[in-house]
Coordinates of C-alpha atoms in Angstrom, one line a residue:
Chain A
M107 CA 108.9 127.2 121.4
A108 CA 108.3 124.4 118.1
N109 CA 108.6 126.6 116.3
S110 CA 111.6 128.6 116.6
K111 CA 113.5 124.8 116.3
V112 CA 112.3 124.3 113.0
T113 CA 113.8 127.4 111.5
D114 CA 116.9 125.9 113.7
I115 CA 117.3 123.3 112.2
I116 CA 116.3 124.9 108.4
F117 CA 119.3 127.1 108.2
R118 CA 121.5 124.7 109.2
M119 CA 122.3 124.1 106.1
I120 CA 125.1 121.4 106.8
Q121 CA 126.3 119.7 110.5
T122 CA 128.2 117.3 111.2
D123 CA 127.3 115.0 114.3
H124 CA 130.7 113.2 116.3
L125 CA 132.1 112.2 112.7
T126 CA 134.8 109.2 112.8
F127 CA 136.1 106.9 110.2
Q128 CA 138.9 104.2 109.8
Y129 CA 140.5 102.9 106.8
K130 CA 140.4 99.0 106.8
K131 CA 143.3 97.1 107.9
T132 CA 144.8 100.4 109.4
D133 CA 144.2 100.8 113.3
R134 CA 144.5 105.1 113.5
V135 CA 140.4 105.9 114.0
F136 CA 140.1 109.6 112.5
R137 CA 137.8 111.8 114.3
F138 CA 136.2 115.1 113.4
P139 CA 135.5 118.2 114.3
D140 CA 131.6 119.0 114.3
I141 CA 130.8 121.3 112.2
T142 CA 127.4 123.4 111.3
L143 CA 126.5 125.9 108.3
S144 CA 123.6 128.1 108.1
K145 CA 122.8 128.9 104.1
Q146 CA 125.5 130.7 102.0
E147 CA 128.0 130.6 105.3
H148 CA 131.9 129.3 104.2
L149 CA 134.5 127.1 105.4
L150 CA 137.9 126.5 105.5
I151 CA 139.6 124.0 107.0
L152 CA 143.2 123.8 106.8
G153 CA 145.4 120.4 107.9
E154 CA 148.8 119.0 106.9
S155 CA 149.1 116.6 104.6
G156 CA 148.0 113.2 106.4
I157 CA 145.4 114.0 109.2
G158 CA 142.8 113.3 106.9
K159 CA 141.4 116.3 105.4
T160 CA 140.2 114.4 102.0
T161 CA 138.6 111.8 104.2
F162 CA 136.5 114.1 106.0
L163 CA 135.7 115.5 102.5
H164 CA 134.9 112.6 101.2
L165 CA 132.3 111.7 104.2
L166 CA 130.7 115.0 103.6
A167 CA 130.4 114.2 100.0
G168 CA 128.7 111.1 100.7
I169 CA 132.0 109.3 99.3
L170 CA 133.1 107.6 102.0
K171 CA 130.7 105.9 104.8
P172 CA 131.4 106.8 108.4
N173 CA 132.1 104.3 110.9
T174 CA 130.1 106.4 113.3
G175 CA 128.1 110.0 113.6
K176 CA 126.1 111.8 111.2
V177 CA 125.9 114.7 107.9
V178 CA 123.2 115.7 107.6
I179 CA 122.8 118.5 104.4
N180 CA 119.5 120.6 103.9
N181 CA 117.8 117.7 106.2
V182 CA 119.2 114.7 105.0
D183 CA 120.8 112.4 106.2
I184 CA 123.1 111.2 103.8
T185 CA 124.8 108.2 105.7
T186 CA 121.3 106.7 105.9
L187 CA 121.0 106.8 101.6
K188 CA 121.0 104.0 100.6
A189 CA 123.9 103.5 97.2
N190 CA 121.5 105.1 94.1
K191 CA 120.1 107.7 95.8
L192 CA 123.0 108.4 97.6
D193 CA 125.0 109.3 93.7
L194 CA 122.0 110.8 93.1
F195 CA 121.9 113.1 96.5
R196 CA 125.9 113.5 95.5
G197 CA 124.7 115.0 92.0
Q198 CA 122.4 117.2 93.3
N199 CA 122.9 118.8 96.0
I200 CA 127.0 118.9 95.9
G201 CA 129.5 120.1 94.3
L202 CA 133.3 119.1 93.8
V203 CA 136.5 121.1 92.8
F204 CA 140.0 119.0 92.6
Q205 CA 143.2 119.5 92.4
K206 CA 144.1 118.3 89.0
K207 CA 141.8 116.7 87.2
H208 CA 138.5 117.3 87.1
A209 CA 136.5 116.5 83.6
I210 CA 135.9 112.9 82.0
T211 CA 138.8 112.9 79.4
S212 CA 136.3 110.7 76.3
L213 CA 134.3 113.7 76.6
N214 CA 134.4 117.6 75.3
V215 CA 134.4 120.8 77.6
L216 CA 131.1 121.0 77.4
E217 CA 129.7 117.4 77.0
N218 CA 131.5 116.8 80.5
L219 CA 129.2 119.9 81.4
E220 CA 126.5 117.9 79.4
A221 CA 127.3 115.0 81.3
H222 CA 127.0 116.4 84.5
L223 CA 123.2 117.3 84.3
F224 CA 122.5 114.1 82.9
F225 CA 122.9 112.5 85.8
S226 CA 122.4 114.7 88.3
E227 CA 119.0 114.5 86.6
K228 CA 119.6 118.9 86.2
S229 CA 118.5 119.3 82.5
K230 CA 116.2 122.4 83.1
H231 CA 119.5 123.8 83.3
L232 CA 121.3 123.2 80.3
N233 CA 120.6 126.7 78.8
K234 CA 123.1 127.7 81.8
I235 CA 126.2 126.5 80.2
E236 CA 127.3 128.9 77.9
T237 CA 126.7 131.2 80.7
V238 CA 128.3 129.9 83.5
L239 CA 131.4 128.6 80.5
S240 CA 131.7 132.8 79.9
Q241 CA 131.9 134.0 82.6
L242 CA 134.6 131.1 83.5
D243 CA 135.7 132.3 80.4
L244 CA 135.8 129.3 78.5
L245 CA 133.4 129.6 76.1
D246 CA 135.7 129.8 73.3
F247 CA 137.0 125.8 74.5
K248 CA 133.8 124.5 74.3
T249 CA 134.2 121.7 72.1
S250 CA 138.0 121.2 73.3
K251 CA 138.8 118.0 74.6
V252 CA 140.0 118.2 78.1
N253 CA 143.0 117.0 78.1
A254 CA 143.8 119.8 75.6
L255 CA 142.7 122.6 78.2
S256 CA 146.0 124.5 79.9
E257 CA 145.9 123.6 84.1
G258 CA 144.4 127.0 84.3
Q259 CA 141.6 126.1 82.4
L260 CA 141.0 123.1 83.6
Q261 CA 141.0 124.5 87.0
R262 CA 137.9 126.6 85.7
L263 CA 136.3 123.4 84.1
G264 CA 136.6 121.9 87.7
I265 CA 134.6 125.0 89.3
A266 CA 131.8 125.2 85.8
L267 CA 131.3 121.1 86.3
A268 CA 131.4 122.6 90.5
V269 CA 128.2 124.6 90.0
I270 CA 126.3 124.3 86.7
H271 CA 124.0 121.7 88.6
E272 CA 123.3 124.8 91.3
P273 CA 124.5 122.7 94.5
Q274 CA 123.5 123.2 97.7
V275 CA 127.4 122.2 98.6
I276 CA 130.6 123.2 96.5
L277 CA 133.2 120.9 98.2
A278 CA 136.2 122.0 97.2
D279 CA 139.8 119.4 97.9
E280 CA 142.7 121.8 97.8
P281 CA 141.6 123.9 94.9
T282 CA 144.6 125.8 94.5
S283 CA 147.5 124.5 95.8
S284 CA 148.9 123.6 92.2
L285 CA 148.1 127.1 91.2
D286 CA 150.7 130.4 91.0
D287 CA 149.6 133.2 92.9
T288 CA 148.2 134.6 89.7
N289 CA 145.9 131.3 89.1
C290 CA 145.5 130.9 92.8
K291 CA 143.7 134.3 94.0
K292 CA 142.0 134.2 90.4
V293 CA 140.4 130.8 91.2
I294 CA 139.5 131.3 95.4
E295 CA 137.8 134.6 93.6
L296 CA 135.7 133.0 91.2
L297 CA 135.2 130.2 93.6
I298 CA 133.6 132.4 95.9
E299 CA 131.4 134.7 93.7
Q300 CA 129.7 131.1 91.8
A301 CA 129.2 129.8 95.5
A302 CA 127.8 133.1 96.5
Q303 CA 125.9 133.1 92.4
T304 CA 124.4 129.5 93.6
Q305 CA 123.9 130.9 96.7
A306 CA 125.6 127.5 98.0
N307 CA 127.6 126.8 101.1
L308 CA 131.6 126.7 100.0
I309 CA 133.5 124.7 101.9
V310 CA 137.5 124.4 101.0
I311 CA 139.6 122.2 102.7
T312 CA 143.8 122.8 101.8
H313 CA 146.9 122.9 103.0
D314 CA 147.3 127.0 101.2
H315 CA 147.3 129.3 103.6
R316 CA 147.5 131.9 100.7
I317 CA 143.8 131.7 101.0
K318 CA 143.2 131.9 104.4
S319 CA 142.0 136.2 104.4
Y320 CA 138.9 135.2 101.7
F321 CA 137.2 133.3 104.3
Q322 CA 135.6 134.3 107.9
N323 CA 135.6 130.4 109.7
T324 CA 138.6 128.4 109.6
I325 CA 139.6 125.2 111.8
T326 CA 142.4 123.0 111.3
L327 CA 141.8 119.6 112.0
Chain B
M242 CA 123.0 113.5 76.5
N243 CA 122.7 110.1 77.6
I244 CA 124.4 106.8 78.8
W245 CA 125.0 105.4 75.0
K246 CA 126.3 108.9 74.0
I247 CA 128.9 108.5 76.6
S248 CA 129.4 105.5 75.6
I249 CA 130.1 106.3 71.9
Q250 CA 132.9 108.9 72.8
N251 CA 134.2 106.2 74.6
I252 CA 134.9 104.1 72.0
K253 CA 135.7 107.4 69.1
T254 CA 138.6 107.7 72.3
K255 CA 139.8 104.6 71.2
P256 CA 140.1 103.9 67.7
L257 CA 142.6 101.1 67.5
Y258 CA 141.1 99.1 70.5
T259 CA 138.2 99.3 68.8
F260 CA 138.9 99.1 65.7
L261 CA 140.6 95.2 66.4
S262 CA 137.4 94.2 68.9
V263 CA 135.3 94.5 65.5
C264 CA 137.5 93.3 63.0
I265 CA 137.9 89.8 65.0
L266 CA 134.8 89.9 65.7
A267 CA 133.2 90.6 62.0
L268 CA 135.7 87.7 61.3
S269 CA 134.2 85.3 63.5
I270 CA 130.8 86.5 62.4
T271 CA 131.4 85.5 58.8
L272 CA 132.5 82.6 59.2
L273 CA 129.9 81.3 61.2
L274 CA 127.3 82.6 59.4
G275 CA 129.2 81.6 55.6
I276 CA 129.3 78.3 56.7
Q277 CA 125.7 78.0 59.1
Q278 CA 125.2 79.1 54.7
L279 CA 127.0 76.6 52.8
K280 CA 126.2 73.4 55.0
N281 CA 121.7 74.8 55.0
G282 CA 122.5 75.4 51.1
F283 CA 124.3 71.7 50.2
K284 CA 121.6 70.1 52.5
N285 CA 118.8 72.2 52.0
Q286 CA 120.2 71.0 48.2
I287 CA 120.6 67.6 49.3
E288 CA 116.5 67.5 50.4
T289 CA 115.1 69.2 47.5
N290 CA 116.6 67.9 44.7
L291 CA 115.1 64.1 45.9
G292 CA 111.6 65.3 45.6
K293 CA 109.6 62.2 45.6
I294 CA 112.5 60.7 44.9
D295 CA 113.0 56.3 46.8
L296 CA 115.6 54.9 44.5
V297 CA 117.0 55.4 41.2
I298 CA 117.9 52.1 38.5
G299 CA 121.2 52.3 37.2
A300 CA 123.3 50.6 35.1
K301 CA 125.8 49.0 38.0
G302 CA 128.7 50.3 39.1
S303 CA 129.0 53.0 42.2
P304 CA 125.7 53.6 43.6
L305 CA 127.1 57.4 45.3
Q306 CA 127.7 58.1 41.3
L307 CA 124.5 57.1 39.9
V308 CA 123.0 58.6 42.4
L309 CA 124.6 61.9 41.6
A310 CA 123.9 61.7 38.3
S311 CA 120.0 60.8 38.1
V312 CA 118.8 62.7 41.0
L313 CA 121.7 66.2 41.6
H314 CA 122.8 66.1 37.5
L315 CA 126.0 66.5 38.2
D316 CA 128.3 63.6 37.8
N317 CA 128.9 61.1 34.7
P318 CA 126.0 58.7 34.8
T319 CA 127.7 54.6 35.7
G320 CA 126.1 53.3 32.0
N321 CA 122.9 53.0 30.3
I322 CA 120.5 50.1 31.0
S323 CA 117.6 48.7 28.3
Y324 CA 114.7 50.1 28.5
A325 CA 112.4 47.3 28.1
E326 CA 113.6 45.7 31.5
A327 CA 113.5 49.0 33.2
N328 CA 109.7 49.5 32.1
K329 CA 109.4 45.6 33.1
I330 CA 110.4 47.0 36.8
A331 CA 108.4 50.0 36.4
K332 CA 105.0 47.7 36.3
N333 CA 105.7 46.4 39.4
P334 CA 101.9 47.4 41.2
R335 CA 104.4 48.4 44.7
I336 CA 105.6 51.2 42.5
K337 CA 103.1 54.6 42.2
L338 CA 105.4 56.3 39.7
A339 CA 109.0 55.5 37.6
V340 CA 109.9 58.3 35.2
P341 CA 113.1 56.9 32.2
I342 CA 115.9 59.6 32.3
S343 CA 117.8 59.6 29.5
Y344 CA 120.9 61.7 28.9
G345 CA 123.9 62.1 26.4
D346 CA 124.0 65.8 24.9
N347 CA 123.6 69.3 26.6
Y348 CA 124.0 72.8 25.3
K349 CA 126.2 75.2 26.5
G350 CA 127.0 72.8 29.6
Y351 CA 122.7 72.5 30.3
R352 CA 122.4 69.0 30.3
I353 CA 119.0 68.1 28.3
V354 CA 117.2 65.4 29.5
G355 CA 115.1 63.3 27.5
T356 CA 112.1 61.6 29.5
T357 CA 108.7 61.5 30.4
P358 CA 106.0 64.3 31.6
D359 CA 105.7 62.7 35.6
F360 CA 109.9 64.0 35.2
L361 CA 108.4 67.0 36.0
T362 CA 105.9 65.9 38.6
I363 CA 108.5 64.9 40.2
Y364 CA 109.3 68.4 41.1
N365 CA 106.7 70.3 40.8
A366 CA 107.7 71.6 38.6
E367 CA 105.1 74.3 36.2
L368 CA 105.4 75.9 33.3
E369 CA 105.9 79.7 33.2
T370 CA 105.4 80.2 29.8
G371 CA 104.8 78.1 26.8
R372 CA 103.2 73.8 27.3
P373 CA 104.4 71.0 27.3
V374 CA 106.8 68.7 24.8
K375 CA 104.7 67.2 22.8
A376 CA 106.6 65.7 19.5
A377 CA 110.9 64.9 19.2
M378 CA 113.2 67.8 19.1
E379 CA 110.9 70.2 21.5
V380 CA 112.2 71.5 24.6
V381 CA 111.3 72.7 28.4
L382 CA 113.6 74.9 29.4
G383 CA 114.3 75.3 33.6
A384 CA 113.9 78.4 35.1
T385 CA 118.0 79.2 35.4
V386 CA 118.2 77.7 31.7
A387 CA 116.0 80.2 30.3
K388 CA 117.3 83.4 32.5
K389 CA 121.5 82.7 32.3
L390 CA 121.1 81.9 28.6
N391 CA 118.4 84.2 27.4
I392 CA 116.5 82.0 24.9
K393 CA 112.4 81.9 25.2
V394 CA 109.6 79.7 23.1
G395 CA 110.5 79.5 20.2
D396 CA 114.0 79.7 19.8
T397 CA 116.3 76.8 18.4
F398 CA 119.3 75.8 18.9
L399 CA 122.1 72.7 18.5
S400 CA 122.8 70.3 21.4
S401 CA 126.3 69.0 21.6
H402 CA 127.1 66.0 23.1
G403 CA 128.6 65.1 25.8
L404 CA 127.3 66.7 29.3
V405 CA 130.1 69.1 29.1
E406 CA 130.3 72.0 26.7
N407 CA 132.0 71.7 23.7
I408 CA 132.1 73.0 19.9
M409 CA 133.8 70.5 18.1
D410 CA 131.1 67.9 18.3
V411 CA 128.0 69.9 17.9
H412 CA 124.8 67.3 17.0
D413 CA 123.2 68.8 13.2
D414 CA 119.0 68.5 15.0
V415 CA 117.4 71.6 15.7
L416 CA 116.3 71.2 18.9
T417 CA 113.3 73.9 19.4
V418 CA 112.3 75.7 23.0
V419 CA 108.2 74.6 23.7
G420 CA 108.1 76.1 26.7
V421 CA 110.0 77.3 29.8
L422 CA 109.6 75.9 33.8
K423 CA 109.0 77.8 37.2
P424 CA 111.7 78.6 39.2
T425 CA 111.9 76.0 41.8
Q426 CA 115.1 76.7 43.7
K427 CA 115.6 72.9 42.9
V428 CA 117.8 70.8 40.0
I429 CA 115.7 71.3 37.5
D430 CA 116.1 74.4 37.1
R431 CA 119.4 74.2 35.4
L432 CA 118.0 71.2 33.2
I433 CA 116.7 71.5 30.2
V434 CA 113.6 69.2 29.6
T435 CA 113.1 66.6 26.5
N436 CA 110.9 63.3 25.6
L437 CA 113.2 60.2 25.4
E438 CA 112.4 59.8 21.4
S439 CA 114.5 63.4 20.9
V440 CA 117.4 62.1 23.4
W441 CA 117.4 58.8 21.1
D442 CA 116.5 60.3 17.3
V443 CA 119.4 62.0 17.5
H444 CA 122.1 60.1 18.6
H445 CA 119.9 57.5 15.5
H446 CA 121.4 60.2 13.0
E447 CA 124.3 59.4 14.5
D448 CA 124.8 56.0 14.0
E449 CA 123.9 56.1 10.6
T450 CA 125.8 59.2 9.7
A451 CA 129.3 58.1 11.5
E452 CA 131.2 56.6 14.1
H453 CA 133.3 59.1 15.6
H454 CA 133.3 58.4 18.8
S455 CA 134.8 55.8 21.1
E456 CA 133.3 57.5 24.8
H457 CA 130.3 57.2 22.7
H458 CA 126.6 56.9 24.4
H459 CA 124.4 54.5 22.4
H460 CA 121.8 54.9 23.2
E461 CA 120.2 51.9 21.0
T462 CA 122.8 48.3 20.8
D463 CA 122.9 47.0 17.1
N464 CA 120.4 44.9 18.0
G465 CA 117.3 48.8 17.6
E466 CA 117.1 48.0 21.8
K467 CA 116.9 51.4 23.1
E468 CA 118.0 52.4 26.0
I469 CA 118.2 55.0 28.8
T470 CA 120.3 56.6 31.6
S471 CA 118.4 55.7 34.7
L472 CA 114.9 54.6 36.2
L473 CA 113.7 57.0 38.9
I474 CA 111.0 55.6 41.5
T475 CA 108.7 56.6 44.2
F476 CA 107.3 53.8 45.8
K477 CA 103.3 53.7 47.5
S478 CA 104.6 52.6 50.5
P479 CA 108.7 53.4 51.8
R480 CA 107.9 49.6 53.7
S481 CA 108.9 48.7 49.6
L482 CA 112.2 50.4 50.4
L483 CA 113.0 47.1 52.5
T484 CA 113.1 44.1 50.5
F485 CA 112.7 46.4 47.0
P486 CA 116.2 47.2 46.2
R487 CA 117.5 43.9 46.3
K488 CA 115.3 42.1 44.6
I489 CA 117.3 44.8 41.8
N490 CA 120.0 44.5 42.7
I491 CA 120.1 40.3 42.8
S492 CA 117.9 39.3 40.4
T493 CA 118.9 41.8 37.6
N494 CA 122.4 43.1 35.8
M495 CA 120.9 46.2 37.3
Q496 CA 121.2 48.3 40.3
A497 CA 119.1 50.2 43.1
A498 CA 120.9 53.5 44.8
L499 CA 118.8 54.5 47.8
P500 CA 119.5 58.6 46.9
K501 CA 118.6 59.4 50.4
Y502 CA 121.4 57.0 52.3
E503 CA 123.9 57.4 49.5
L504 CA 123.0 61.6 49.3
H505 CA 123.5 61.6 53.8
K506 CA 126.6 59.5 53.8
L507 CA 127.9 62.5 51.2
Y508 CA 126.4 65.0 53.9
E509 CA 128.7 62.7 56.3
Y510 CA 131.8 63.1 54.1
T511 CA 131.8 66.6 53.5
S512 CA 130.3 67.6 57.1
I513 CA 133.4 66.8 59.1
G514 CA 135.4 70.0 56.7
F515 CA 131.8 72.2 57.8
K516 CA 132.3 71.1 61.0
T517 CA 135.9 72.1 61.4
I518 CA 135.8 75.4 60.1
S519 CA 132.5 76.0 63.2
W520 CA 135.0 74.9 64.9
I521 CA 138.1 77.6 63.7
A522 CA 135.4 80.0 64.0
Y523 CA 134.1 79.1 67.7
L524 CA 137.6 79.6 68.7
I525 CA 137.5 83.2 66.8
L526 CA 134.8 84.0 68.8
V527 CA 135.8 83.2 71.3
M528 CA 139.3 85.2 70.6
S529 CA 137.1 88.1 70.1
C530 CA 135.1 87.9 72.8
L531 CA 138.2 88.0 75.1
T532 CA 139.4 91.2 73.2
I533 CA 136.2 92.8 73.9
F534 CA 136.9 91.7 76.9
I535 CA 140.5 93.1 77.8
S536 CA 138.7 96.6 76.1
L537 CA 137.1 96.4 77.8
Y538 CA 138.5 96.0 81.8
K539 CA 141.6 97.9 80.3
M540 CA 139.1 100.8 79.8
V541 CA 137.5 100.9 83.2
K542 CA 141.3 100.1 84.7
E543 CA 143.0 103.0 83.2
R544 CA 139.6 105.3 83.3
A545 CA 138.9 104.8 87.2
F546 CA 138.8 108.6 87.4
D547 CA 136.9 108.8 84.7
L548 CA 134.3 106.8 86.1
A549 CA 135.0 107.8 89.5
I550 CA 133.6 111.4 87.9
L551 CA 131.0 110.2 86.7
R552 CA 130.0 109.1 89.8
T553 CA 130.6 112.6 91.7
Y554 CA 128.3 113.5 89.1
G555 CA 125.3 111.8 90.3
A556 CA 125.7 108.4 87.8
S557 CA 125.2 105.3 89.6
N558 CA 127.2 102.4 89.6
F559 CA 124.1 100.9 87.3
Q560 CA 124.7 103.4 85.2
L561 CA 128.0 103.1 84.4
I562 CA 127.8 98.8 84.0
R563 CA 125.8 100.4 81.7
M564 CA 127.6 102.4 80.1
V565 CA 130.1 99.9 79.8
L566 CA 127.6 97.8 78.0
Y567 CA 126.7 99.4 76.2
E568 CA 130.5 100.3 74.6
G569 CA 130.0 96.3 74.0
L570 CA 126.9 96.1 72.3
I571 CA 128.2 98.9 70.3
I572 CA 131.4 96.9 69.4
V573 CA 128.5 94.1 68.2
F574 CA 126.2 96.2 66.6
L575 CA 129.2 97.1 64.4
A576 CA 130.5 93.7 64.2
F577 CA 127.7 92.2 62.7
L578 CA 126.9 94.5 60.1
L579 CA 130.6 94.4 58.9
G580 CA 130.0 90.3 59.3
Y581 CA 126.6 90.5 57.6
I582 CA 127.8 92.6 54.6
F583 CA 131.8 90.6 54.3
V584 CA 129.1 86.9 53.7
K585 CA 126.8 88.3 51.9
M586 CA 129.3 90.0 48.9
G587 CA 131.4 86.5 49.6
L588 CA 128.8 84.0 48.8
T589 CA 127.7 86.6 46.0
I590 CA 131.0 86.1 44.2
A591 CA 131.3 82.6 45.1
L592 CA 128.0 81.7 43.5
H593 CA 128.9 84.2 41.2
F594 CA 131.7 82.2 40.7
I595 CA 130.8 78.9 40.6
S596 CA 127.9 79.6 38.5
S597 CA 129.4 80.5 35.5
N598 CA 131.8 78.1 36.0
Y599 CA 130.1 74.8 36.1
Q600 CA 126.2 76.2 34.7
Q601 CA 126.1 73.5 38.3
N602 CA 125.0 76.3 41.7
I603 CA 124.4 73.1 43.8
L604 CA 124.9 76.0 46.4
E605 CA 122.3 78.3 46.3
E606 CA 121.8 82.0 47.8
L607 CA 119.1 80.8 51.3
P608 CA 116.9 83.2 52.7
F609 CA 118.8 83.4 56.6
M610 CA 117.1 84.7 58.9
E611 CA 116.8 82.6 61.0
D612 CA 121.4 81.8 61.1
V613 CA 121.3 85.4 61.9
L614 CA 119.0 85.7 64.6
H615 CA 120.4 82.7 66.0
L616 CA 123.8 83.2 65.7
G617 CA 123.2 87.0 66.6
A618 CA 121.7 85.8 70.2
L619 CA 124.9 83.8 71.0
V620 CA 127.3 86.4 70.0
L621 CA 125.6 88.9 72.1
L622 CA 125.4 86.6 75.2
M623 CA 128.9 86.1 74.7
V624 CA 130.1 89.5 74.4
V625 CA 127.6 91.3 77.8
A626 CA 129.1 87.7 79.4
S627 CA 133.1 90.0 78.2
A628 CA 131.4 92.9 79.7
L629 CA 130.5 92.4 82.8
L630 CA 132.7 90.6 83.5
A631 CA 135.1 93.9 82.6
I632 CA 132.4 95.6 84.9
Y633 CA 133.9 94.1 88.2
P634 CA 136.5 96.1 88.5
I635 CA 133.6 99.1 89.1
I636 CA 131.6 96.9 91.4
K637 CA 134.7 96.9 93.3
M638 CA 135.9 100.3 93.2
N639 CA 136.1 102.9 95.9
I640 CA 135.8 105.9 94.3
S641 CA 137.2 107.6 97.4
T642 CA 140.8 105.6 97.5
I643 CA 140.6 106.8 93.3
L644 CA 140.2 110.6 94.1
S645 CA 142.1 110.6 96.1
H646 CA 145.2 109.0 94.2
E647 CA 145.0 111.7 91.9
K648 CA 147.8 114.2 93.2

């Protein structure tokens, strides 16, 4: 009996429990549904603007601290971590993909990936950079400044940055909303492919219904 | 990849701001170091050149002029005094050392001083080559003189009359170099030292041949009494300084001047200028710190998103603070390097200019490591303070807000 409970917990990679959040100087309290994902299980969170999608994602990433409830990733309740520990935990276990901006403008493509591995203390993955860049069709732009990349290339760099350190969880905030259909398809397929390669959970929050078909689990806020 | 590398890249992306910050900071460092160097050089010259001289006795006139002429060998002497009278004073039991000096001639702008062998002991000067002066018309050269004029033991030259170089008025008597002194960093380096007789002889001959000068320094009066320019005195006890000068000033037609006091007064006059420039330099330093602050603050504010992204890479607040601080440090380093080069270049040019024009480089180049360290600490402190101020927004930074405003 005890054994089965342990395995039960281990297989739950991500779990949230009665998460609520309230922005300062506002009355509205956001309440979020509990989610439980086992290893390599993906989730699409749909919702209209202003419903608190990004807030939820930031709570999952430990960027915001909830008023109540907990976020457990890989058996660690990140809401209890101290600031520095949380930063490192985020750097090591979570990959973030944003809608438009993804990287530091003062560094080039390669340097951004190196900086990520430096801060997440995963320099052993340095030799992976070339592979990831070639998979994402970015090898020719290795030394390009971030500003010089096209929107599609930027989005692919965002994916590279989100997977280079082999995180447990990839969190994507509207990754496809500003893309045309072709690029949208390309990006979501790449995301799923990379998540599979690193054996990570992929959680996408979006109002973009075009990518609904790629997910088995969907919740609507 | 490390934080330094990111800081360097950050700096590279804003070359104009960096250039501005470095230039302004370098300017203030140059001024501060330069003024300190000049001040120290000046002070050092005054202090070391005093040597063991407690008192100068010479003809009545400006005491400062007497001291400048007899101790720093810069100005014209106030006149001559009787050698016999000077000798009488020199016999006073309270006097440890009394050195008569006599002027009148120069060689290529370097003053020829007629004196006694004790003159060398005032400056602790030692011979590098050759031997001391034994007879009239023999000279020992200061280190700078020998080096600049490229003359050595055994060489001979003709002196010119007066204290300024001229070709119109050359004496016939040949002076022979018998020794060269080791460098002392004191005024004696720039002097040509001979005995009193040489000076008297040269002018004695001239008086016989022709009287062609109205401003001629007569070293012998009509009745044949020998004269000198001044008498440099070292006391056995500093207590004598209280009464001795007064006695001279009242009871003789000579004056006694305290070089320490006179030169301190001179230093006080000039230090107003030094102070003014120092204040301006400090003001520029504050300005440059403000520029650095604005530059870093702007970076932190404008590139808040970049900083937020770095946080998602796993960087802690502390690491970001270090990144901004390193940027400040790189600017300080570059500015210091530039400032140091400017000062070195400026001083070299200035020293060259001064010495080639006047043969009187009162300001010599000194080792200034201590100043560099002091100033370095100050600049570092101020820049770190500016950087820390600029960092404040990082600490207050809400990465969630920044990241959700990206759209």
